[in-house]
Coordinates of C-alpha atoms and ligand atoms in Angstrom, one line a residue:
X3 CA 0.0 0.2 0.0
X4 CA 1.2 3.3 -1.0
X5 CA 1.3 5.9 1.9
X6 CA 0.0 8.1 -0.5
X7 CA -3.6 9.0 -1.6
X8 CA -5.3 6.7 -4.3
X9 CA -6.2 9.7 -6.2
X10 CA -5.4 10.8 -9.7
X11 CA -3.0 13.2 -8.0
X12 CA -0.8 10.4 -6.8
X13 CA -1.4 7.6 -9.3
X14 CA -0.9 7.0 -12.9
X15 CA 2.0 9.3 -14.3
X16 CA 1.3 11.2 -11.0
X17 CA 2.9 8.3 -9.1
X18 CA 5.4 9.6 -6.8
X19 CA 8.9 8.7 -7.3
X20 CA 10.9 11.2 -5.4
X21 CA 14.2 9.6 -6.4
X22 CA 17.3 11.8 -7.0
X23 CA 19.6 10.4 -9.5
X24 CA 22.0 10.8 -12.3
X25 CA 23.6 8.8 -15.2
X26 CA 25.6 9.7 -18.1
X27 CA 25.8 8.5 -21.7
X28 CA 22.3 7.4 -21.7
X29 CA 21.2 5.1 -24.6
X30 CA 20.3 7.0 -27.5
X31 CA 18.1 5.3 -30.6
X32 CA 18.5 7.1 -33.7
X33 CA 21.2 10.3 -33.9
X34 CA 20.8 13.6 -32.1
X35 CA 22.0 16.4 -34.2
X36 CA 25.5 17.7 -32.8
X37 CA 23.9 21.4 -33.3
X38 CA 22.0 20.4 -30.4
X39 CA 24.4 21.5 -27.2
X40 CA 23.0 22.5 -24.1
X41 CA 20.8 21.9 -21.4
X42 CA 16.8 21.0 -21.2
X43 CA 15.8 21.8 -17.2
X44 CA 12.5 20.6 -16.3
X45 CA 10.3 21.2 -13.4
X46 CA 8.6 18.2 -11.9
X47 CA 6.3 18.2 -9.0
X48 CA 7.0 15.1 -6.7
X49 CA 5.6 15.1 -3.1
X50 CA 8.4 13.9 -0.7
X51 CA 5.9 13.5 2.2
X52 CA 2.8 11.9 2.2
X53 CA 0.1 15.1 2.0
X54 CA -1.7 16.1 5.4
X55 CA -4.9 15.7 3.5
X56 CA -6.2 13.1 1.3
X57 CA -7.7 15.5 -1.4
X58 CA -4.4 17.2 -1.8
X59 CA -3.3 17.8 -5.4
X60 CA -0.7 17.9 -7.9
X61 CA 0.2 21.4 -7.7
X62 CA 1.3 20.7 -4.2
X63 CA 4.1 18.2 -4.9
X64 CA 7.9 19.4 -4.0
X65 CA 9.5 21.0 -6.7
X66 CA 12.4 18.8 -8.3
X67 CA 14.6 20.2 -11.1
X68 CA 15.9 17.8 -13.3
X69 CA 18.2 18.5 -16.3
X70 CA 19.1 16.6 -19.7
X71 CA 22.6 17.8 -20.8
X72 CA 23.2 17.1 -24.6
X73 CA 26.5 17.6 -26.4
X74 CA 28.0 15.8 -29.3
X75 CA 24.8 13.5 -29.4
X76 CA 25.7 12.3 -26.0
X77 CA 23.1 12.8 -23.2
X78 CA 23.6 12.8 -19.3
X79 CA 20.7 13.3 -16.9
X80 CA 20.2 14.5 -13.4
X81 CA 17.2 15.3 -11.0
X82 CA 17.2 16.6 -7.6
X83 CA 14.9 18.1 -5.1
X84 CA 15.0 22.2 -4.8
X85 CA 15.7 22.4 -1.3
X86 CA 13.0 25.1 -0.3
X87 CA 12.4 25.9 3.3
X88 CA 9.5 23.7 3.3
X89 CA 11.1 20.9 1.7
X90 CA 14.1 20.9 4.4
X91 CA 11.5 21.2 7.5
X92 CA 9.5 18.4 6.3
X93 CA 12.3 16.4 5.6
X94 CA 13.9 17.0 9.0
X95 CA 10.6 16.2 10.4
X96 CA 10.0 13.2 7.9
X97 CA 6.2 14.1 7.5
X98 CA 3.9 16.9 5.9
X99 CA 4.0 20.3 8.1
X100 CA 2.4 21.9 5.5
X101 CA -1.4 21.6 4.9
X102 CA -3.6 22.2 1.8
X103 CA -2.7 24.1 -1.3
X104 CA -1.7 27.6 -1.0
X105 CA -3.7 27.6 2.3
X106 CA -1.4 28.6 5.3
X107 CA -3.9 28.3 7.8
X108 CA -4.1 24.4 7.6
X109 CA -0.3 24.2 8.7
X110 CA 1.1 22.7 11.6
X111 CA 1.7 26.0 14.1
X112 CA 5.4 25.1 14.3
X113 CA 5.8 26.3 10.5
X114 CA 3.7 29.4 10.9
X115 CA 5.5 32.2 8.8
X116 CA 7.9 29.8 7.0
X117 CA 8.0 29.9 3.5
X118 CA 5.4 27.4 1.9
X119 CA 6.6 27.5 -2.0
X120 CA 7.7 24.5 -3.6
X121 CA 9.4 25.8 -6.5
X122 CA 7.8 23.3 -8.8
X123 CA 6.4 25.2 -12.1
X124 CA 8.9 26.5 -14.3
X125 CA 12.8 26.5 -14.3
X126 CA 13.7 30.2 -15.6
X127 CA 17.2 31.0 -16.9
X128 CA 17.9 34.9 -16.8
X129 CA 21.3 36.9 -16.1
X130 CA 23.3 33.8 -16.3
X131 CA 21.1 32.1 -13.3
X132 CA 18.7 29.2 -12.9
X133 CA 15.7 30.1 -10.8
X134 CA 13.0 27.5 -10.1
X135 CA 9.6 29.2 -9.8
X136 CA 6.0 29.0 -8.6
X137 CA 3.5 31.6 -8.5
X138 CA 3.1 31.6 -4.6
X139 CA 6.4 32.6 -3.4
X140 CA 9.7 33.9 -4.8
X141 CA 12.0 31.5 -6.8
X142 CA 14.9 29.7 -5.4
X143 CA 18.1 30.0 -7.3
X144 CA 19.6 26.5 -8.5
X145 CA 23.3 25.7 -9.6
X146 CA 22.8 24.5 -13.0
X147 CA 26.0 22.4 -13.0
X148 CA 25.0 20.2 -9.7
X149 CA 21.1 21.4 -9.2
X150 CA 22.3 22.2 -5.7
X151 CA 19.9 24.8 -4.2
X152 CA 21.6 28.2 -3.7
X153 CA 18.8 29.9 -1.9
X154 CA 15.6 32.1 -2.3
X155 CA 16.2 34.8 -4.8
X156 CA 15.0 38.4 -4.0
X157 CA 17.4 40.4 -6.2
X158 CA 19.6 41.2 -3.3
X159 CA 16.5 42.4 -1.2
X160 CA 15.5 44.8 -3.9
X161 CA 12.0 42.9 -4.7
X162 CA 9.3 43.8 -2.6
X163 CA 6.7 41.6 -3.9
X164 CA 6.1 38.5 -1.9
X165 CA 5.7 36.4 -5.1
X166 CA 7.3 36.0 -8.5
X167 CA 5.6 34.3 -11.6
X168 CA 6.4 31.1 -13.1
X169 CA 5.9 32.8 -16.4
X170 CA 8.1 35.7 -16.9
X171 CA 8.8 36.7 -20.5
X172 CA 12.2 37.8 -22.0
X173 CA 12.5 40.4 -24.8
X174 CA 14.8 38.5 -27.4
X175 CA 16.4 42.0 -28.7
X176 CA 16.9 43.9 -25.2
X177 CA 17.5 40.4 -22.9
X178 CA 15.3 42.2 -20.1
X179 CA 13.0 40.1 -18.2
X180 CA 9.7 41.3 -17.7
X181 CA 7.7 39.7 -14.7
X182 CA 5.1 40.1 -12.2
X183 CA 3.9 38.8 -8.9
X184 CA 0.4 38.7 -7.7
X185 CA -1.0 38.3 -4.2
X186 CA 2.3 40.7 -3.8
X187 CA 1.0 42.3 -0.9
X188 CA 0.0 39.2 0.8
X189 CA -2.4 36.4 0.7
X190 CA -5.4 37.2 -1.3
X191 CA -4.4 40.8 -1.7
X192 CA -5.2 42.6 -4.9
X193 CA -1.6 43.8 -5.4
X194 CA 0.1 42.9 -8.4
X195 CA 3.8 43.9 -8.9
X196 CA 5.2 44.3 -12.3
X197 CA 8.6 44.5 -12.5
X198 CA 11.7 44.4 -15.2
X199 CA 15.1 43.0 -14.9
X200 CA 17.9 44.2 -17.1
X201 CA 19.8 41.7 -19.4
X202 CA 22.4 41.1 -16.3
X203 CA 19.7 40.3 -14.2
X204 CA 19.5 43.5 -12.1
X205 CA 16.0 44.3 -11.0
X206 CA 15.5 48.1 -12.8
X207 CA 12.0 48.6 -12.1
X208 CA 9.3 47.4 -9.8
X209 CA 5.6 49.1 -9.8
X210 CA 2.5 48.0 -7.9
X211 CA -1.1 48.1 -9.3
X212 CA -4.7 46.6 -8.3
X213 CA -6.4 43.9 -10.3
X214 CA -10.2 44.0 -10.3
X215 CA -10.5 41.1 -8.2
X216 CA -8.1 38.7 -6.7
X217 CA -7.6 36.3 -9.7
X218 CA -5.0 33.7 -10.3
X219 CA -2.7 35.4 -12.8
X220 CA -0.6 32.4 -14.0
X221 CA 0.9 34.1 -17.3
X222 CA 1.1 37.3 -19.0
X223 CA 2.6 38.7 -22.3
X224 CA 4.6 41.3 -23.6
X225 CA 5.0 42.8 -27.0
X226 CA 7.7 45.6 -28.3
X227 CA 5.8 48.1 -26.5
X228 CA 3.0 46.8 -24.1
X229 CA 2.7 44.5 -21.2
X230 CA -0.7 42.3 -21.0
X231 CA -1.8 41.2 -18.0
X232 CA -5.2 38.9 -18.5
X233 CA -7.8 38.3 -15.5
X234 CA -9.9 35.4 -15.3
X235 CA -12.6 34.9 -12.7
X236 CA -11.0 32.3 -10.6
X237 CA -10.7 34.2 -7.2
X238 CA -9.2 34.1 -4.0
X239 CA -10.9 35.1 -0.7
X240 CA -9.5 35.5 2.7
X241 CA -12.3 34.7 5.0
X242 CA -12.4 31.1 2.9
X243 CA -8.7 30.6 3.6
X244 CA -9.1 31.4 7.3
X245 CA -11.9 29.1 7.6
X246 CA -9.5 26.3 6.0
X247 CA -11.1 26.5 2.6
X248 CA -9.7 26.3 -0.9
X249 CA -7.6 29.3 -2.3
X250 CA -9.2 29.3 -5.9
X251 CA -12.8 29.0 -6.7
X252 CA -14.2 29.7 -10.5
X253 CA -16.7 32.3 -10.7
X254 CA -18.4 31.1 -14.0
X255 CA -20.9 34.4 -13.9
X256 CA -18.0 36.8 -13.6
X257 CA -16.4 38.7 -16.4
X258 CA -12.7 38.6 -17.6
X259 CA -10.5 41.5 -18.0
X260 CA -7.5 42.1 -19.6
X261 CA -5.3 45.3 -18.5
X262 CA -2.6 46.6 -21.3
X263 CA -0.1 49.2 -20.5
X264 CA 3.1 50.8 -22.2
X265 CA 5.9 48.1 -21.0
X266 CA 8.0 50.8 -20.0
X267 CA 5.1 53.0 -18.9
X268 CA 3.5 53.7 -15.4
X269 CA 0.9 51.5 -14.0
X270 CA -1.4 54.2 -14.0
X271 CA -1.6 54.1 -17.9
X272 CA -3.1 50.6 -17.8
X273 CA -6.4 50.3 -19.9
X274 CA -8.9 47.7 -19.0
X275 CA -10.6 45.8 -21.6
X276 CA -13.8 44.0 -20.6
X277 CA -13.9 40.0 -21.6
X278 CA -16.4 37.4 -21.7
X279 CA -17.8 35.8 -18.3
X280 CA -16.5 32.7 -17.0
X281 CA -13.8 31.8 -19.3
X282 CA -10.2 30.8 -18.1
X283 CA -6.7 30.2 -19.5
X284 CA -3.6 29.5 -17.8
X285 CA -1.1 30.1 -21.0
X286 CA -0.7 32.6 -23.6
X287 CA 1.4 31.6 -26.6
X288 CA 2.4 35.3 -27.5
X289 CA 1.6 38.6 -28.1
X290 CA 2.5 41.0 -30.8
X291 CA 1.7 44.2 -32.4
X292 CA 0.4 45.0 -36.0
X293 CA 0.3 48.6 -36.1
X294 CA -2.3 50.0 -33.6
X295 CA -3.7 46.4 -32.9
X296 CA -2.4 44.4 -30.3
X297 CA -2.8 40.4 -31.0
X298 CA -2.8 38.2 -28.2
X299 CA -3.2 34.1 -28.7
X300 CA -4.5 32.4 -25.7
X301 CA -5.1 28.6 -24.8
X302 CA -8.6 29.4 -23.9
X303 CA -11.4 27.4 -22.1
X304 CA -14.8 28.0 -21.4
X305 CA -14.3 27.1 -17.5
X306 CA -11.3 26.5 -15.4
X307 CA -9.3 23.6 -16.6
X308 CA -8.8 22.4 -12.9
X309 CA -11.4 20.4 -11.3
X310 CA -10.4 21.8 -7.9
X311 CA -11.0 25.1 -8.9
X312 CA -14.4 24.6 -10.7
X313 CA -15.5 22.5 -7.7
X314 CA -15.1 25.2 -5.3
X315 CA -16.9 27.3 -7.2
X316 CA -19.9 25.0 -7.5
X317 CA -19.1 24.7 -11.3
X318 CA -20.2 20.9 -12.1
X319 CA -18.4 19.6 -15.3
X320 CA -16.8 16.5 -16.2
X321 CA -12.9 17.3 -17.6
X322 CA -13.9 15.9 -21.0
X323 CA -16.8 18.5 -21.4
X324 CA -14.6 21.5 -21.2
X325 CA -15.1 23.8 -24.3
X326 CA -12.6 26.1 -25.9
X327 CA -9.8 26.6 -28.4
X328 CA -6.8 28.4 -29.3
X329 CA -8.0 31.8 -29.4
X330 CA -6.7 35.4 -30.8
X331 CA -7.9 38.3 -29.0
X332 CA -7.3 41.8 -30.9
X333 CA -7.3 45.0 -29.2
X334 CA -7.3 48.1 -31.3
X335 CA -5.2 50.6 -29.1
X336 CA -6.1 53.7 -31.4
X337 CA -9.8 53.2 -30.4
X338 CA -11.6 54.2 -27.3
X339 CA -13.7 51.8 -25.0
X340 CA -13.3 48.3 -23.6
X341 CA -14.1 46.1 -26.1
X342 CA -12.0 44.1 -28.3
X343 CA -12.4 41.1 -31.1
X344 CA -12.2 37.5 -30.6
X345 CA -11.5 34.5 -33.0
X346 CA -10.8 30.7 -32.7
X347 CA -7.7 29.9 -34.6
X348 CA -6.8 26.5 -33.9
X349 CA -8.2 23.5 -31.8
X350 CA -8.1 23.3 -27.9
X351 CA -4.8 22.5 -26.2
X352 CA -2.2 23.9 -24.0
X353 CA 1.2 24.0 -23.0
X354 CA 2.2 26.5 -25.9
X355 CA 5.9 26.8 -26.9
X356 CA 7.3 29.7 -29.2
X357 CA 11.0 30.4 -30.4
X358 CA 12.8 32.5 -28.2
X359 CA 13.5 34.9 -30.8
X360 CA 9.6 35.2 -31.6
X361 CA 8.7 36.5 -28.0
X362 CA 6.6 39.5 -28.2
X363 CA 7.1 39.4 -32.1
X364 CA 4.7 38.5 -35.0
X365 CA 5.3 34.3 -34.6
X366 CA 5.3 32.2 -37.9
X367 CA 5.1 29.4 -36.1
X368 CA 4.0 27.9 -32.7
X369 CA 3.6 24.5 -30.9
X370 CA 1.3 23.1 -28.4
X371 CA -0.2 19.9 -26.8
X372 CA -3.7 18.5 -27.4
X373 CA -5.5 15.6 -27.4
X374 CA -5.7 12.9 -30.6
X375 CA -8.8 11.8 -31.4
X376 CA -7.4 8.4 -32.3
X377 CA -5.2 8.0 -29.4
X378 CA -7.5 6.2 -27.0
X379 CA -8.4 7.1 -23.6
X380 CA -5.8 9.6 -22.1
X381 CA -3.5 8.4 -19.5
X382 CA -4.2 9.8 -16.1
X383 CA -1.5 12.2 -14.9
X384 CA -0.3 15.6 -15.0
X385 CA -1.6 18.9 -13.3
X386 CA -5.1 18.4 -14.3
X387 CA -5.3 14.6 -14.1
X388 CA -5.5 13.9 -17.8
X389 CA -2.3 13.7 -19.9
X390 CA -2.0 15.1 -23.4
X391 CA -1.4 12.6 -26.0
X392 CA -0.6 15.0 -29.2
X393 CA 1.2 17.8 -30.3
X394 CA 0.2 20.4 -32.8
X395 CA 2.3 23.1 -35.0
X396 CA 0.5 25.7 -36.3
X397 CA 1.0 28.8 -38.3
X398 CA -1.3 31.3 -37.3
X399 CA -1.0 33.5 -40.3
X400 CA -2.5 30.8 -42.7
X401 CA -3.9 28.3 -40.6
X402 CA -1.8 25.5 -41.7
X403 CA -1.9 22.7 -38.6
X404 CA 0.3 19.6 -38.6
X405 CA -0.4 17.2 -35.6
X406 CA 2.3 14.7 -34.2
X407 CA -0.2 11.9 -32.8
X408 CA 0.7 9.6 -30.3
X409 CA -0.6 5.9 -29.9
X410 CA -2.9 4.6 -27.3
X411 CA -1.6 4.4 -23.4
X412 CA 1.1 7.3 -24.4
X413 CA 1.4 11.0 -23.2
X414 CA 3.3 13.8 -24.0
X415 CA 5.0 16.4 -21.6
X416 CA 5.3 20.1 -22.6
X417 CA 8.3 20.5 -25.2
X418 CA 11.2 23.1 -25.3
X419 CA 12.4 24.5 -28.3
X420 CA 16.2 24.4 -29.7
X421 CA 17.1 27.0 -32.4
X422 CA 19.4 26.3 -35.1
X423 CA 21.9 28.3 -36.5
X424 CA 21.4 27.0 -40.1
X425 CA 19.6 29.4 -42.3
X426 CA 15.9 28.6 -42.8
X427 CA 15.9 25.7 -40.4
X428 CA 13.3 25.8 -37.7
X429 CA 15.4 24.0 -35.1
X430 CA 14.1 21.1 -32.8
X431 CA 11.7 20.3 -30.0
X432 CA 12.8 18.2 -27.1
X433 CA 9.8 16.5 -25.0
X434 CA 9.5 13.7 -22.6
X435 CA 7.1 10.8 -23.7
X436 CA 5.6 8.3 -21.4
X437 CA 4.1 5.0 -22.0
X438 CA 1.9 2.5 -19.8
X439 CA 3.6 -0.4 -19.7
X440 CA 1.5 -2.3 -17.4
X441 CA -1.4 -1.9 -14.8
X442 CA 0.9 0.3 -12.4
X443 CA 4.0 0.8 -14.5
X444 CA 5.0 3.5 -17.0
X445 CA 8.3 4.0 -19.1
X446 CA 9.6 7.3 -20.1
X447 CA 11.8 8.5 -23.1
X448 CA 13.3 12.1 -24.2
X449 CA 12.1 12.6 -28.0
X450 CA 14.0 14.8 -30.2
X451 CA 11.5 16.1 -33.2
X452 CA 12.2 18.2 -36.0
X453 CA 10.1 21.6 -35.4
X454 CA 9.2 22.1 -39.1
X455 CA 8.2 18.4 -39.5
X456 CA 6.5 16.8 -36.2
X457 CA 4.3 14.9 -38.2
X458 CA 7.1 12.5 -39.1
X459 CA 7.5 11.7 -35.4
X460 CA 10.7 11.4 -33.4
X461 CA 14.4 11.6 -35.2
X462 CA 16.0 10.3 -31.8
X463 CA 14.8 8.9 -28.8
X464 CA 16.4 8.2 -25.1
X465 CA 14.6 5.6 -23.3
X466 CA 15.0 6.4 -19.5
X467 CA 16.0 3.8 -17.0
X468 CA 13.8 5.1 -14.1
X469 CA 9.8 6.0 -14.0
X470 CA 9.6 9.9 -14.6
X471 CA 6.6 11.8 -12.7
X472 CA 4.7 14.4 -14.9
X473 CA 6.6 17.6 -15.7
X474 CA 5.1 21.2 -15.7
X475 CA 7.3 23.3 -17.7
X476 CA 10.8 23.2 -19.0
X477 CA 13.8 25.7 -20.3
X478 CA 16.4 24.9 -22.7
X479 CA 20.0 26.7 -22.3
X480 CA 22.4 26.6 -24.9
X481 CA 26.0 25.6 -23.9
X482 CA 27.6 29.2 -24.6
X483 CA 25.0 30.9 -22.3
X484 CA 25.8 27.7 -19.4
X485 CA 29.7 28.3 -20.1
X486 CA 29.2 32.3 -19.6
X487 CA 27.4 31.5 -16.4
X488 CA 30.2 29.4 -15.2
X489 CA 33.0 31.8 -16.0
X490 CA 30.9 35.0 -14.2
X491 CA 30.3 32.5 -11.2
X492 CA 34.0 31.5 -10.9
X493 CA 35.1 35.4 -11.3
X494 CA 32.6 36.1 -8.5
X495 CA 34.1 33.5 -6.5
X496 CA 37.6 34.8 -7.0
X497 CA 36.5 38.1 -5.8
X498 CA 35.0 36.9 -2.6
X499 CA 37.9 35.0 -1.9
Ligands
V55_25 C1 -0.4 25.9 -12.7 C2 0.5 25.2 -11.9 C3 0.9 25.3 -10.8 C4 0.3 26.3 -9.9 C5 -0.8 26.8 -10.4 O1 -0.2 25.2 -14.6 C6 -1.0 26.8 -11.7 C7 -0.7 26.2 -13.9 C8 2.5 23.4 -10.8 O2 2.1 24.5 -10.0 O3 0.5 26.0 -8.7
FE26 FE1 2.2 27.5 -16.4

């Protein structure tokens, strides 16, 4: 008997693994192009302790940071826990001390005021540093070579926000990182901090504004001139938290909002556009400008994709009955008023990927995960409890859509994009693909796919010797950036000596 609950959050692909391990020279089936040189970092929630409450969810799992290091067609792998304050306290106690998802009022009194974040959502690379992030707290800096945890990252005390998003956006031309934190001033507060770090990773701007209601702002977007903040009606309430209730409840009858401000402007310049009621999105593909128009491509659904957020708001809907699609919202910044246009541009799906160089610019193509109608019943696993089994490549300019369908009993995690230096070459995608091999057994592989031709399937595969728990997000860091960071860290160490 597992010490973990037998719910979808702890079984199937969400079965806890919790093994810190590493291996060199993994077997490669096929050939990995030598141009793929760098590290694929992954965020994997994996609860180190059985949860305090049986209705705990996958999003509460302690963050593990994993790395595929790829060089000359050779693959090394390592995975370690992010040693957050919470992880260390519970490791010492050998049992859970922190209670329900994002509700400190349910914690053991001995950890009152301690850092609750599990740093389990996105590895972020900026200014030569690697951070593991989750939106309910600050990021934790991790050593990209050893994956050892260095500590909580607050920009040398400069950042006032209590939180840091798992979805910052890095401008490909300036190297600046645009980011935000919501509930910046405390639990269920309306405060949002909007921040910029320069290309070297120095915090150069932090401004606070208030959102219309306390919503879960999971992602945002930038264009060359604007910052775009979506507000979807999944809300927090301090009294509900104090009563031991859930952090989030989806409100199907409340309207959504989009705030748009000049990205180098003042938060007082924010313009609020009013959107449809009850909709939800966790991820944006991208935003870009076309004259006075701002286009925003959204993985939109007609209700919240997380069952526990719907149920808390009294929304009864089966996971399979959620509607939606890849949707383009277009805002005319030259026009008065709070209206905008909406049209569906692709099938439903989530976990979108963009080339880093297309961030905030008109993107010719993007990739995202979806369901293969011929793939059989989806495997249980991942944050919402149903794993994706197809990948799309879409060209929003002309509607072209390609699919990489997976067979029955298979699942795919979010890919990263690896650029090519060859003229006209679209690069590659790397993703972990899982397969059910028995009633309670799963095997995983790293797949290498040509970004321009996903339909032909993987050109190389790396079978993994140990089961792998479902990933949330990942990031690709090219070898030259890893080397640069190592050199700078060395210089700093010499200065300190
Ligand atoms: C998400 C993931 C989270 C979370 C809140 O993908 C939202 C959405 C992995 O943690 O805490
Ligand atoms: Fe996310």
